Amino acid sequence: MSLRISDASSRLLLASVALAVTSGCGRPKPDDAAVTKVETQARADAGEVLCARGDAPLAKVCSLARAQDGHGLFLTIAFPDGGFRRFVIPNDGTGIAAADGAERAEVTTPAPDRVDVAIGGDRFRLPATIAP
């Protein structure tokens, strides 16, 4: 089941993405400072993330939805044309990965405040924080 992200769930999602991607093992808990930073960014983002297809420049036009189950947090990032990609952040703390299909997601952290995810010809930039 997918839900549209509200500001409150967006904050938790972004904190989860950041901590899952930046942790090597275990299941980290976000600290108050990290959550506050993510909450501020989420309000500014209004539930949208940077995305692009092919060589197009990144633009904040993709919507974000999430669903949680026993396996982890599932993210659905939808393009304005209706196309979408699904990702999972497993409960085991291994980081973000493609949830569907045969293509693997390539994840990089070009800066402490962001995570770039590429799959096929699609690219996404998600906010990230590094836990102290």
Short mmCIF file of C-alpha atoms in Angstrom, two decimals:
data_model
loop_
_atom_site.label_atom_id
_atom_site.label_comp_id
_atom_site.label_asym_id
_atom_site.label_seq_id
_atom_site.Cartn_x
_atom_site.Cartn_y
_atom_site.Cartn_z
CA MET A 1 0.00 0.00 0.00
CA SER A 2 1.33 3.46 -0.89
CA LEU A 3 0.55 6.66 0.95
CA ARG A 4 1.09 10.25 -0.13
CA ILE A 5 3.70 11.81 2.07
CA SER A 6 2.64 14.55 4.40
CA ASP A 7 5.17 16.90 5.93
CA ALA A 8 5.32 14.76 9.09
CA SER A 9 5.91 11.48 7.28
CA SER A 10 8.32 13.17 4.90
CA ARG A 11 10.49 14.12 7.86
CA LEU A 12 10.62 10.55 9.09
CA LEU A 13 11.23 9.19 5.60
CA LEU A 14 14.14 11.50 4.92
CA ALA A 15 15.70 10.76 8.31
CA SER A 16 15.32 7.02 7.62
CA VAL A 17 16.87 7.29 4.15
CA ALA A 18 19.80 9.30 5.44
CA LEU A 19 20.55 7.04 8.35
CA ALA A 20 20.06 3.79 6.44
CA VAL A 21 22.37 4.90 3.64
CA THR A 22 25.08 6.26 5.91
CA SER A 23 25.17 3.40 8.42
CA GLY A 24 27.22 0.29 7.86
CA CYS A 25 25.32 -2.03 10.15
CA GLY A 26 22.65 -2.15 12.80
CA ARG A 27 19.53 -0.07 12.88
CA PRO A 28 20.46 3.50 13.84
CA LYS A 29 18.09 5.87 15.60
CA PRO A 30 17.94 9.49 14.41
CA ASP A 31 18.97 12.09 16.93
CA ASP A 32 16.94 15.24 17.60
CA ALA A 33 19.33 17.55 15.72
CA ALA A 34 19.23 15.35 12.61
CA VAL A 35 15.44 15.09 12.71
CA THR A 36 15.10 18.87 13.12
CA LYS A 37 17.34 19.44 10.09
CA VAL A 38 15.35 16.98 8.00
CA GLU A 39 12.03 18.49 9.16
CA THR A 40 13.16 21.93 8.04
CA GLN A 41 14.24 20.60 4.64
CA ALA A 42 11.01 18.62 4.23
CA ARG A 43 8.91 21.74 4.78
CA ALA A 44 10.94 23.51 2.09
CA ASP A 45 10.61 20.54 -0.29
CA ALA A 46 6.80 20.23 0.09
CA GLY A 47 6.99 16.46 -0.55
CA GLU A 48 8.89 16.69 -3.84
CA VAL A 49 12.37 15.42 -4.68
CA LEU A 50 14.89 16.26 -7.37
CA CYS A 51 14.74 13.89 -10.33
CA ALA A 52 15.72 13.63 -13.99
CA ARG A 53 15.63 11.26 -16.91
CA GLY A 54 18.69 10.77 -19.10
CA ASP A 55 20.93 13.82 -19.34
CA ALA A 56 18.19 16.29 -18.33
CA PRO A 57 19.03 18.55 -15.39
CA LEU A 58 17.66 17.58 -11.98
CA ALA A 59 14.42 19.37 -11.12
CA LYS A 60 12.21 19.23 -8.03
CA VAL A 61 9.17 17.78 -9.83
CA CYS A 62 8.88 14.17 -8.62
CA SER A 63 6.43 13.23 -5.89
CA LEU A 64 7.31 10.85 -3.08
CA ALA A 65 5.17 8.21 -1.38
CA ARG A 66 6.09 5.60 1.20
CA ALA A 67 4.82 2.39 2.74
CA GLN A 68 6.25 0.36 5.63
CA ASP A 69 6.01 -3.40 6.04
CA GLY A 70 7.93 -6.17 7.77
CA HIS A 71 10.75 -6.01 5.21
CA GLY A 72 11.43 -2.28 5.38
CA LEU A 73 10.39 1.14 4.15
CA PHE A 74 9.28 1.27 0.50
CA LEU A 75 9.64 4.54 -1.42
CA THR A 76 7.77 5.30 -4.62
CA ILE A 77 9.13 8.28 -6.55
CA ALA A 78 6.80 9.33 -9.37
CA PHE A 79 7.66 11.47 -12.39
CA PRO A 80 5.13 14.07 -13.61
CA ASP A 81 4.40 11.89 -16.68
CA GLY A 82 3.20 9.02 -14.46
CA GLY A 83 6.36 6.88 -14.64
CA PHE A 84 7.79 5.82 -11.30
CA ARG A 85 10.54 3.93 -9.50
CA ARG A 86 10.23 1.96 -6.27
CA PHE A 87 13.00 1.61 -3.72
CA VAL A 88 13.32 -0.19 -0.42
CA ILE A 89 15.28 0.65 2.70
CA PRO A 90 15.51 -2.80 4.35
CA ASN A 91 15.13 -3.17 8.09
CA ASP A 92 18.61 -4.74 8.24
CA GLY A 93 20.25 -1.32 7.66
CA THR A 94 21.91 -2.21 4.34
CA GLY A 95 20.77 1.02 2.65
CA ILE A 96 18.50 1.94 -0.23
CA ALA A 97 18.00 -0.50 -3.15
CA ALA A 98 15.64 -1.03 -6.09
CA ALA A 99 12.44 -2.69 -4.89
CA ASP A 100 11.30 -3.97 -8.31
CA GLY A 101 12.79 -5.25 -11.53
CA ALA A 102 16.20 -6.49 -12.56
CA GLU A 103 18.05 -3.16 -12.58
CA ARG A 104 20.24 -2.29 -9.62
CA ALA A 105 20.22 1.15 -8.07
CA GLU A 106 23.57 2.92 -7.87
CA VAL A 107 23.81 4.98 -4.69
CA THR A 108 26.42 7.66 -4.07
CA THR A 109 26.87 10.26 -1.36
CA PRO A 110 28.47 13.21 -3.17
CA ALA A 111 28.10 15.44 -0.11
CA PRO A 112 27.11 15.00 3.53
CA ASP A 113 23.71 16.58 2.87
CA ARG A 114 22.57 14.45 -0.08
CA VAL A 115 22.28 10.97 -1.52
CA ASP A 116 22.16 10.42 -5.28
CA VAL A 117 20.37 7.35 -6.62
CA ALA A 118 20.61 6.30 -10.29
CA ILE A 119 18.77 3.42 -11.95
CA GLY A 120 18.42 2.86 -15.67
CA GLY A 121 18.32 6.33 -17.17
CA ASP A 122 16.63 7.86 -14.10
CA ARG A 123 18.37 9.90 -11.41
CA PHE A 124 17.19 11.12 -8.01
CA ARG A 125 18.71 13.34 -5.33
CA LEU A 126 17.46 12.78 -1.80
CA PRO A 127 18.34 14.89 1.24
CA ALA A 128 20.62 13.14 3.72
CA THR A 129 22.10 13.79 7.12
CA ILE A 130 25.06 12.11 8.77
CA ALA A 131 24.36 10.94 12.30
CA PRO A 132 26.95 12.27 14.76
#
